[in-house]
Amino acid sequence: MGSGRETREVTEPVSEVDSSPPLVSGAPEEIARGVYVIPDARVPLVPNVGLVLGSERALVVDTGMGPTSGRHVRAAAEAVAGARDLVLTITHFHPEHGFGASAFADTTIVYNAAQRDEFRAKAAGYLEMFRTFGDNVAAALEGVELIDPTEVYDGDVHSLDLGGRRVELRTWGQAHTLGDQVVFLPEERILFTGDLVEERCFAIVPYFPPDDTDVDGERWIGVLAKLEALDPEVVVPGHGGIVGVSVIQDAREYLTTLRDEAWRLKADGTAVDAAVAELDARMRSLHPDWRQPEWIGFGVKHFYDAA
Ligand SMILES: [Zn+2]
């Protein structure tokens, strides 16, 4: 983190967005019995937040980016959960998903091991980086405390019994980050994906050499196939609307096309900047209603360097 080059590149994706405060707001909406989402309202740097009730415990999925969002999510969780004990999990270490966790410091917080390790290694650097994204982002991050999980699981699946309701935390390791985690309700077939899947939004490829090059687009494509194999009926993406399994197929096809075309252009001897320009134009025309096209170029550069 922190070199001038890296800051400039990382600032680019949010330079064109509006100045809405990047705060989780609004009330939980019940999408199935005892399963709620606080929608992102398509505000940049705000995630969809999940609340899942069992008879004894309630699981919170993501907190938003800072203490204000964290407190909002905590209050919303208490409003729907009543006397149930709260359990928090985060889909991955990125600030807009988990840097409100201090509002849950007195609850159980569950991560997978890779996610915990990546959080410890990178959270302070990402906090510094995000503060350069604009006054509204810096304000949302004011007073952030970086909170370790209280429970960490090894392996690729961890079942939680919330009381009459089983929830699976699943990870396939490195993809969008080193420790991406999804939350799956196997009986209701509801899947919370974090940033492995977005709806009407180009895949966020956090490729920031030399500081963070841990995204793995090739593995990510494989993980998306595994998410499809879970056969979810309802998909809650990291950002965007709540939809069906087709949103995962769309994300996989996008990344596959981006990879194949980047590798073809590289094999043809096309310079990376020319490849970015060509694929940026083509992907925008293929997906005219998708947001954050700034990420297309990051994806091309990643696949170029990974070829
Ligand atoms: Zn992310």
mmCIF file of C-alpha atoms and ligand atoms in Angstrom:
data_model
loop_
_atom_site.group_PDB
_atom_site.id
_atom_site.type_symbol
_atom_site.label_atom_id
_atom_site.label_comp_id
_atom_site.label_asym_id
_atom_site.label_seq_id
_atom_site.Cartn_x
_atom_site.Cartn_y
_atom_site.Cartn_z
ATOM 1 C CA MET A 1 0.000 0.000 0.000
ATOM 2 C CA GLY A 2 0.895 3.599 -0.275
ATOM 3 C CA SER A 3 3.068 4.140 -3.347
ATOM 4 C CA GLY A 4 1.883 6.989 -5.542
ATOM 5 C CA ARG A 5 1.327 4.707 -8.492
ATOM 6 C CA GLU A 6 -0.746 2.273 -6.538
ATOM 7 C CA THR A 7 -2.908 4.966 -4.955
ATOM 8 C CA ARG A 8 -3.621 6.528 -8.310
ATOM 9 C CA GLU A 9 -4.681 3.214 -9.823
ATOM 10 C CA VAL A 10 -6.821 2.214 -6.908
ATOM 11 C CA THR A 11 -8.533 5.590 -6.720
ATOM 12 C CA GLU A 12 -9.593 5.337 -10.345
ATOM 13 C CA PRO A 13 -12.514 2.906 -9.901
ATOM 14 C CA VAL A 14 -14.380 5.211 -7.562
ATOM 15 C CA SER A 15 -13.484 8.515 -9.184
ATOM 16 C CA GLU A 16 -16.649 8.634 -11.264
ATOM 17 C CA VAL A 17 -19.149 7.537 -8.660
ATOM 18 C CA ASP A 18 -21.569 9.782 -6.873
ATOM 19 C CA SER A 19 -20.828 11.214 -3.454
ATOM 20 C CA SER A 20 -23.562 9.374 -1.540
ATOM 21 C CA PRO A 21 -22.347 8.523 1.950
ATOM 22 C CA PRO A 22 -21.155 4.911 1.708
ATOM 23 C CA LEU A 23 -23.293 3.823 4.643
ATOM 24 C CA VAL A 24 -25.596 0.872 5.156
ATOM 25 C CA SER A 25 -29.043 2.338 5.709
ATOM 26 C CA GLY A 26 -32.632 1.245 5.404
ATOM 27 C CA ALA A 27 -34.581 -1.546 7.005
ATOM 28 C CA PRO A 28 -34.169 -5.312 6.652
ATOM 29 C CA GLU A 29 -36.391 -6.819 3.966
ATOM 30 C CA GLU A 30 -37.594 -10.380 4.534
ATOM 31 C CA ILE A 31 -36.743 -12.485 1.457
ATOM 32 C CA ALA A 32 -37.766 -15.819 2.994
ATOM 33 C CA ARG A 33 -39.120 -16.790 6.398
ATOM 34 C CA GLY A 34 -36.592 -15.491 8.899
ATOM 35 C CA VAL A 35 -34.082 -14.439 6.210
ATOM 36 C CA TYR A 36 -33.528 -10.724 5.677
ATOM 37 C CA VAL A 37 -31.415 -8.456 3.513
ATOM 38 C CA ILE A 38 -30.588 -4.810 4.095
ATOM 39 C CA PRO A 39 -30.209 -3.868 0.428
ATOM 40 C CA ASP A 40 -27.236 -1.883 -0.824
ATOM 41 C CA ALA A 41 -29.647 0.537 -2.559
ATOM 42 C CA ARG A 42 -26.998 0.526 -5.306
ATOM 43 C CA VAL A 43 -24.873 2.945 -3.312
ATOM 44 C CA PRO A 44 -21.176 2.543 -4.170
ATOM 45 C CA LEU A 45 -19.101 0.874 -1.434
ATOM 46 C CA VAL A 46 -22.213 -0.400 0.351
ATOM 47 C CA PRO A 47 -22.766 -4.181 0.408
ATOM 48 C CA ASN A 48 -25.919 -6.203 0.743
ATOM 49 C CA VAL A 49 -26.149 -7.230 4.402
ATOM 50 C CA GLY A 50 -27.772 -10.515 5.438
ATOM 51 C CA LEU A 51 -29.629 -11.526 8.617
ATOM 52 C CA VAL A 52 -30.591 -15.175 9.159
ATOM 53 C CA LEU A 53 -32.677 -16.226 12.149
ATOM 54 C CA GLY A 54 -32.740 -19.561 13.906
ATOM 55 C CA SER A 55 -34.725 -20.264 17.040
ATOM 56 C CA GLU A 56 -31.703 -19.585 19.263
ATOM 57 C CA ARG A 57 -29.179 -17.563 17.281
ATOM 58 C CA ALA A 58 -29.135 -15.037 14.461
ATOM 59 C CA LEU A 59 -26.378 -14.827 11.871
ATOM 60 C CA VAL A 60 -25.319 -11.459 10.472
ATOM 61 C CA VAL A 61 -23.518 -11.472 7.099
ATOM 62 C CA ASP A 62 -21.318 -8.381 6.575
ATOM 63 C CA THR A 63 -21.468 -5.044 8.383
ATOM 64 C CA GLY A 64 -20.696 -2.292 5.907
ATOM 65 C CA MET A 65 -17.615 -0.101 6.027
ATOM 66 C CA GLY A 66 -17.314 1.717 9.339
ATOM 67 C CA PRO A 67 -18.735 2.123 12.836
ATOM 68 C CA THR A 68 -21.830 4.020 11.697
ATOM 69 C CA SER A 69 -22.808 1.231 9.304
ATOM 70 C CA GLY A 70 -21.860 -1.371 11.899
ATOM 71 C CA ARG A 71 -24.107 0.220 14.504
ATOM 72 C CA HIS A 72 -26.960 0.438 11.992
ATOM 73 C CA VAL A 73 -26.606 -3.254 11.171
ATOM 74 C CA ARG A 74 -26.375 -4.148 14.868
ATOM 75 C CA ALA A 75 -29.579 -2.241 15.634
ATOM 76 C CA ALA A 76 -31.370 -3.821 12.670
ATOM 77 C CA ALA A 77 -30.178 -7.272 13.734
ATOM 78 C CA GLU A 78 -31.411 -6.753 17.294
ATOM 79 C CA ALA A 79 -34.758 -5.501 15.996
ATOM 80 C CA VAL A 80 -35.424 -8.702 14.047
ATOM 81 C CA ALA A 81 -33.510 -11.113 16.308
ATOM 82 C CA GLY A 82 -34.958 -10.082 19.660
ATOM 83 C CA ALA A 83 -33.294 -12.067 22.433
ATOM 84 C CA ARG A 84 -31.381 -14.433 20.117
ATOM 85 C CA ASP A 85 -27.598 -14.457 20.426
ATOM 86 C CA LEU A 86 -25.896 -12.767 17.492
ATOM 87 C CA VAL A 87 -23.195 -14.372 15.367
ATOM 88 C CA LEU A 88 -21.338 -12.281 12.808
ATOM 89 C CA THR A 89 -19.519 -13.480 9.743
ATOM 90 C CA ILE A 90 -17.915 -11.504 6.916
ATOM 91 C CA THR A 91 -17.738 -12.593 3.277
ATOM 92 C CA HIS A 92 -14.110 -11.379 2.897
ATOM 93 C CA PHE A 93 -11.726 -8.868 4.426
ATOM 94 C CA HIS A 94 -12.474 -5.862 2.176
ATOM 95 C CA PRO A 95 -13.357 -2.733 4.168
ATOM 96 C CA GLU A 96 -16.829 -2.141 2.761
ATOM 97 C CA HIS A 97 -17.863 -5.628 3.852
ATOM 98 C CA GLY A 98 -16.337 -6.004 7.288
ATOM 99 C CA PHE A 99 -14.917 -2.804 8.740
ATOM 100 C CA GLY A 100 -18.024 -2.193 10.827
ATOM 101 C CA ALA A 101 -17.323 -5.290 12.924
ATOM 102 C CA SER A 102 -16.450 -3.332 16.064
ATOM 103 C CA ALA A 103 -20.200 -2.926 16.619
ATOM 104 C CA PHE A 104 -20.217 -6.702 17.168
ATOM 105 C CA ALA A 105 -17.144 -6.911 19.406
ATOM 106 C CA ASP A 106 -19.187 -8.537 22.184
ATOM 107 C CA THR A 107 -20.631 -11.255 19.906
ATOM 108 C CA THR A 108 -19.287 -14.384 18.234
ATOM 109 C CA ILE A 109 -17.398 -13.502 15.023
ATOM 110 C CA VAL A 110 -16.556 -16.397 12.681
ATOM 111 C CA TYR A 111 -13.998 -16.335 9.835
ATOM 112 C CA ASN A 112 -12.232 -19.002 7.822
ATOM 113 C CA ALA A 113 -8.503 -19.280 8.501
ATOM 114 C CA ALA A 114 -7.321 -17.750 5.205
ATOM 115 C CA GLN A 115 -9.710 -14.860 5.680
ATOM 116 C CA ARG A 116 -8.400 -14.200 9.203
ATOM 117 C CA ASP A 117 -4.799 -14.329 7.991
ATOM 118 C CA GLU A 118 -5.505 -11.998 5.059
ATOM 119 C CA PHE A 119 -7.402 -9.586 7.309
ATOM 120 C CA ARG A 120 -4.461 -9.399 9.690
ATOM 121 C CA ALA A 121 -1.985 -8.914 6.852
ATOM 122 C CA LYS A 122 -3.870 -6.334 4.817
ATOM 123 C CA ALA A 123 -6.558 -4.567 6.839
ATOM 124 C CA ALA A 124 -4.399 -1.654 7.998
ATOM 125 C CA GLY A 125 -3.115 -1.045 4.468
ATOM 126 C CA TYR A 126 -6.606 -1.154 2.980
ATOM 127 C CA LEU A 127 -7.839 1.250 5.635
ATOM 128 C CA GLU A 128 -5.130 3.704 4.638
ATOM 129 C CA MET A 129 -5.893 3.197 0.938
ATOM 130 C CA PHE A 130 -9.670 3.598 1.269
ATOM 131 C CA ARG A 131 -9.219 6.869 3.154
ATOM 132 C CA THR A 132 -7.802 8.315 -0.077
ATOM 133 C CA PHE A 133 -11.024 7.542 -1.964
ATOM 134 C CA GLY A 134 -12.755 10.782 -0.959
ATOM 135 C CA ASP A 135 -14.047 12.743 1.989
ATOM 136 C CA ASN A 136 -17.265 10.730 2.188
ATOM 137 C CA VAL A 137 -15.332 7.463 2.377
ATOM 138 C CA ALA A 138 -12.849 8.856 4.921
ATOM 139 C CA ALA A 139 -15.779 10.067 7.030
ATOM 140 C CA ALA A 140 -17.413 6.629 6.940
ATOM 141 C CA LEU A 141 -14.137 5.109 8.131
ATOM 142 C CA GLU A 142 -13.701 7.552 11.011
ATOM 143 C CA GLY A 143 -13.170 5.626 14.248
ATOM 144 C CA VAL A 144 -12.767 2.194 12.643
ATOM 145 C CA GLU A 145 -11.432 -0.481 14.973
ATOM 146 C CA LEU A 146 -10.035 -3.606 13.367
ATOM 147 C CA ILE A 147 -11.578 -6.529 15.237
ATOM 148 C CA ASP A 148 -10.247 -10.082 15.068
ATOM 149 C CA PRO A 149 -12.703 -12.977 14.770
ATOM 150 C CA THR A 150 -13.468 -14.925 17.925
ATOM 151 C CA GLU A 151 -13.759 -18.257 16.088
ATOM 152 C CA VAL A 152 -11.788 -19.496 13.088
ATOM 153 C CA TYR A 153 -12.461 -22.657 11.118
ATOM 154 C CA ASP A 154 -10.113 -24.698 8.969
ATOM 155 C CA GLY A 155 -11.231 -26.563 5.880
ATOM 156 C CA ASP A 156 -13.744 -25.613 3.258
ATOM 157 C CA VAL A 157 -17.075 -25.826 5.073
ATOM 158 C CA HIS A 158 -18.311 -24.911 8.536
ATOM 159 C CA SER A 159 -21.871 -25.683 9.579
ATOM 160 C CA LEU A 160 -23.660 -23.432 12.019
ATOM 161 C CA ASP A 161 -26.791 -24.577 13.812
ATOM 162 C CA LEU A 162 -28.808 -21.464 14.571
ATOM 163 C CA GLY A 163 -31.566 -23.539 16.204
ATOM 164 C CA GLY A 164 -33.830 -25.318 13.741
ATOM 165 C CA ARG A 165 -31.897 -23.811 10.874
ATOM 166 C CA ARG A 166 -28.577 -24.943 9.459
ATOM 167 C CA VAL A 167 -26.286 -22.537 7.665
ATOM 168 C CA GLU A 168 -23.086 -23.450 5.838
ATOM 169 C CA LEU A 169 -20.082 -21.143 5.627
ATOM 170 C CA ARG A 170 -18.128 -22.302 2.587
ATOM 171 C CA THR A 171 -14.792 -21.306 1.101
ATOM 172 C CA TRP A 172 -12.832 -22.531 -1.873
ATOM 173 C CA GLY A 173 -9.851 -20.342 -1.108
ATOM 174 C CA GLN A 174 -8.206 -17.821 -3.378
ATOM 175 C CA ALA A 175 -10.417 -16.077 -5.942
ATOM 176 C CA HIS A 176 -11.587 -12.447 -5.491
ATOM 177 C CA THR A 177 -9.416 -12.488 -2.327
ATOM 178 C CA LEU A 178 -7.450 -15.190 -0.518
ATOM 179 C CA GLY A 179 -10.312 -16.157 1.795
ATOM 180 C CA ASP A 180 -13.633 -15.548 0.054
ATOM 181 C CA GLN A 181 -16.518 -17.070 1.938
ATOM 182 C CA VAL A 182 -20.106 -17.652 0.936
ATOM 183 C CA VAL A 183 -23.068 -18.299 3.230
ATOM 184 C CA PHE A 184 -25.451 -21.016 2.044
ATOM 185 C CA LEU A 185 -28.785 -22.061 3.461
ATOM 186 C CA PRO A 186 -29.057 -25.608 2.069
ATOM 187 C CA GLU A 187 -32.732 -26.135 2.864
ATOM 188 C CA GLU A 188 -33.924 -22.803 1.538
ATOM 189 C CA ARG A 189 -31.200 -22.800 -1.171
ATOM 190 C CA ILE A 190 -30.341 -19.165 -0.511
ATOM 191 C CA LEU A 191 -26.753 -18.110 -1.216
ATOM 192 C CA PHE A 192 -24.929 -14.997 -0.032
ATOM 193 C CA THR A 193 -21.903 -14.644 -2.313
ATOM 194 C CA GLY A 194 -19.965 -11.558 -1.230
ATOM 195 C CA ASP A 195 -17.936 -10.112 -4.087
ATOM 196 C CA LEU A 196 -17.558 -13.430 -5.892
ATOM 197 C CA VAL A 197 -20.768 -12.376 -7.649
ATOM 198 C CA GLU A 198 -22.213 -8.944 -8.375
ATOM 199 C CA GLU A 199 -25.462 -8.130 -10.131
ATOM 200 C CA ARG A 200 -25.294 -5.744 -13.106
ATOM 201 C CA CYS A 201 -21.774 -4.799 -12.110
ATOM 202 C CA PHE A 202 -18.440 -5.758 -13.660
ATOM 203 C CA ALA A 203 -16.400 -8.171 -11.560
ATOM 204 C CA ILE A 204 -14.288 -6.300 -9.022
ATOM 205 C CA VAL A 205 -10.756 -7.509 -9.739
ATOM 206 C CA PRO A 206 -8.576 -6.083 -6.960
ATOM 207 C CA TYR A 207 -5.302 -6.310 -8.875
ATOM 208 C CA PHE A 208 -3.027 -3.625 -7.464
ATOM 209 C CA PRO A 209 0.568 -4.520 -8.250
ATOM 210 C CA PRO A 210 2.933 -4.449 -6.532
ATOM 211 C CA ASP A 211 0.983 -4.179 -3.269
ATOM 212 C CA ASP A 212 -1.821 -6.694 -3.716
ATOM 213 C CA THR A 213 -1.777 -9.237 -6.531
ATOM 214 C CA ASP A 214 -3.607 -12.008 -4.709
ATOM 215 C CA VAL A 215 -6.728 -12.021 -6.871
ATOM 216 C CA ASP A 216 -6.827 -15.193 -8.994
ATOM 217 C CA GLY A 217 -9.235 -14.901 -11.907
ATOM 218 C CA GLU A 218 -8.630 -18.432 -13.098
ATOM 219 C CA ARG A 219 -9.494 -19.944 -9.722
ATOM 220 C CA TRP A 220 -12.393 -17.483 -9.422
ATOM 221 C CA ILE A 221 -13.955 -18.904 -12.606
ATOM 222 C CA GLY A 222 -13.696 -22.374 -11.062
ATOM 223 C CA VAL A 223 -15.259 -21.208 -7.814
ATOM 224 C CA LEU A 224 -18.208 -19.749 -9.703
ATOM 225 C CA ALA A 225 -18.837 -23.165 -11.268
ATOM 226 C CA LYS A 226 -18.896 -24.639 -7.756
ATOM 227 C CA LEU A 227 -21.389 -21.989 -6.638
ATOM 228 C CA GLU A 228 -23.624 -22.903 -9.560
ATOM 229 C CA ALA A 229 -23.346 -26.553 -8.524
ATOM 230 C CA LEU A 230 -24.879 -25.646 -5.150
ATOM 231 C CA ASP A 231 -27.982 -24.940 -7.248
ATOM 232 C CA PRO A 232 -29.208 -21.928 -5.272
ATOM 233 C CA GLU A 233 -32.689 -20.610 -5.932
ATOM 234 C CA VAL A 234 -31.966 -17.157 -4.537
ATOM 235 C CA VAL A 235 -28.617 -15.390 -4.857
ATOM 236 C CA VAL A 236 -27.764 -12.366 -2.723
ATOM 237 C CA PRO A 237 -24.736 -10.830 -4.445
ATOM 238 C CA GLY A 238 -22.150 -8.648 -2.770
ATOM 239 C CA HIS A 239 -23.576 -5.656 -4.571
ATOM 240 C CA GLY A 240 -26.748 -5.289 -6.649
ATOM 241 C CA GLY A 241 -30.176 -6.853 -6.718
ATOM 242 C CA ILE A 242 -31.306 -10.219 -5.357
ATOM 243 C CA VAL A 243 -31.760 -12.648 -8.219
ATOM 244 C CA GLY A 244 -31.506 -16.289 -9.300
ATOM 245 C CA VAL A 245 -28.626 -18.549 -10.265
ATOM 246 C CA SER A 246 -28.302 -16.913 -13.685
ATOM 247 C CA VAL A 247 -26.369 -14.067 -12.055
ATOM 248 C CA ILE A 248 -23.584 -16.545 -11.246
ATOM 249 C CA GLN A 249 -23.570 -17.838 -14.826
ATOM 250 C CA ASP A 250 -23.361 -14.241 -16.079
ATOM 251 C CA ALA A 251 -20.386 -13.528 -13.822
ATOM 252 C CA ARG A 252 -18.610 -16.715 -14.903
ATOM 253 C CA GLU A 253 -19.192 -16.041 -18.595
ATOM 254 C CA TYR A 254 -17.909 -12.479 -18.219
ATOM 255 C CA LEU A 255 -14.696 -13.534 -16.476
ATOM 256 C CA THR A 256 -14.183 -16.429 -18.895
ATOM 257 C CA THR A 257 -14.552 -14.160 -21.916
ATOM 258 C CA LEU A 258 -12.279 -11.543 -20.372
ATOM 259 C CA ARG A 259 -9.624 -14.197 -19.663
ATOM 260 C CA ASP A 260 -9.823 -15.827 -23.093
ATOM 261 C CA GLU A 261 -9.722 -12.517 -24.959
ATOM 262 C CA ALA A 262 -6.903 -11.116 -22.821
ATOM 263 C CA TRP A 263 -4.840 -14.242 -23.396
ATOM 264 C CA ARG A 264 -5.586 -14.198 -27.145
ATOM 265 C CA LEU A 265 -4.522 -10.558 -27.444
ATOM 266 C CA LYS A 266 -1.385 -11.176 -25.430
ATOM 267 C CA ALA A 267 -0.497 -14.168 -27.620
ATOM 268 C CA ASP A 268 -0.986 -11.954 -30.663
ATOM 269 C CA GLY A 269 1.565 -9.500 -29.284
ATOM 270 C CA THR A 270 -0.936 -6.759 -28.439
ATOM 271 C CA ALA A 271 0.380 -4.332 -25.814
ATOM 272 C CA VAL A 272 -1.526 -4.413 -22.550
ATOM 273 C CA ASP A 273 -2.782 -0.826 -22.840
ATOM 274 C CA ALA A 274 -4.205 -1.543 -26.287
ATOM 275 C CA ALA A 275 -5.820 -4.709 -24.960
ATOM 276 C CA VAL A 276 -7.400 -2.752 -22.102
ATOM 277 C CA ALA A 277 -8.825 -0.215 -24.550
ATOM 278 C CA GLU A 278 -10.194 -2.879 -26.880
ATOM 279 C CA LEU A 279 -11.747 -5.068 -24.202
ATOM 280 C CA ASP A 280 -13.063 -2.122 -22.212
ATOM 281 C CA ALA A 281 -15.050 -0.990 -25.240
ATOM 282 C CA ARG A 282 -16.232 -4.489 -26.085
ATOM 283 C CA MET A 283 -17.342 -5.397 -22.561
ATOM 284 C CA ARG A 284 -19.168 -2.107 -22.104
ATOM 285 C CA SER A 285 -21.097 -2.763 -25.309
ATOM 286 C CA LEU A 286 -21.853 -6.369 -24.275
ATOM 287 C CA HIS A 287 -23.159 -5.198 -20.872
ATOM 288 C CA PRO A 288 -24.511 -1.683 -21.336
ATOM 289 C CA ASP A 289 -26.482 -1.763 -18.077
ATOM 290 C CA TRP A 290 -23.603 -2.983 -15.864
ATOM 291 C CA ARG A 291 -21.936 -0.608 -13.435
ATOM 292 C CA GLN A 292 -18.313 0.094 -12.557
ATOM 293 C CA PRO A 293 -16.710 -0.527 -15.962
ATOM 294 C CA GLU A 294 -13.507 0.834 -14.443
ATOM 295 C CA TRP A 295 -12.843 -2.707 -13.233
ATOM 296 C CA ILE A 296 -12.604 -4.151 -16.758
ATOM 297 C CA GLY A 297 -9.080 -2.814 -17.185
ATOM 298 C CA PHE A 298 -7.934 -4.220 -13.851
ATOM 299 C CA GLY A 299 -9.187 -7.606 -15.009
ATOM 300 C CA VAL A 300 -7.364 -7.397 -18.333
ATOM 301 C CA LYS A 301 -4.112 -6.444 -16.619
ATOM 302 C CA HIS A 302 -4.503 -9.294 -14.151
ATOM 303 C CA PHE A 303 -5.079 -11.892 -16.849
ATOM 304 C CA TYR A 304 -2.189 -10.496 -18.902
ATOM 305 C CA ASP A 305 0.179 -10.895 -15.994
ATOM 306 C CA ALA A 306 -1.247 -14.308 -15.085
ATOM 307 C CA ALA A 307 -0.958 -15.733 -18.617
HETATM 308 ZN ZN ZN B 1 -14.345 -7.287 -2.291
#
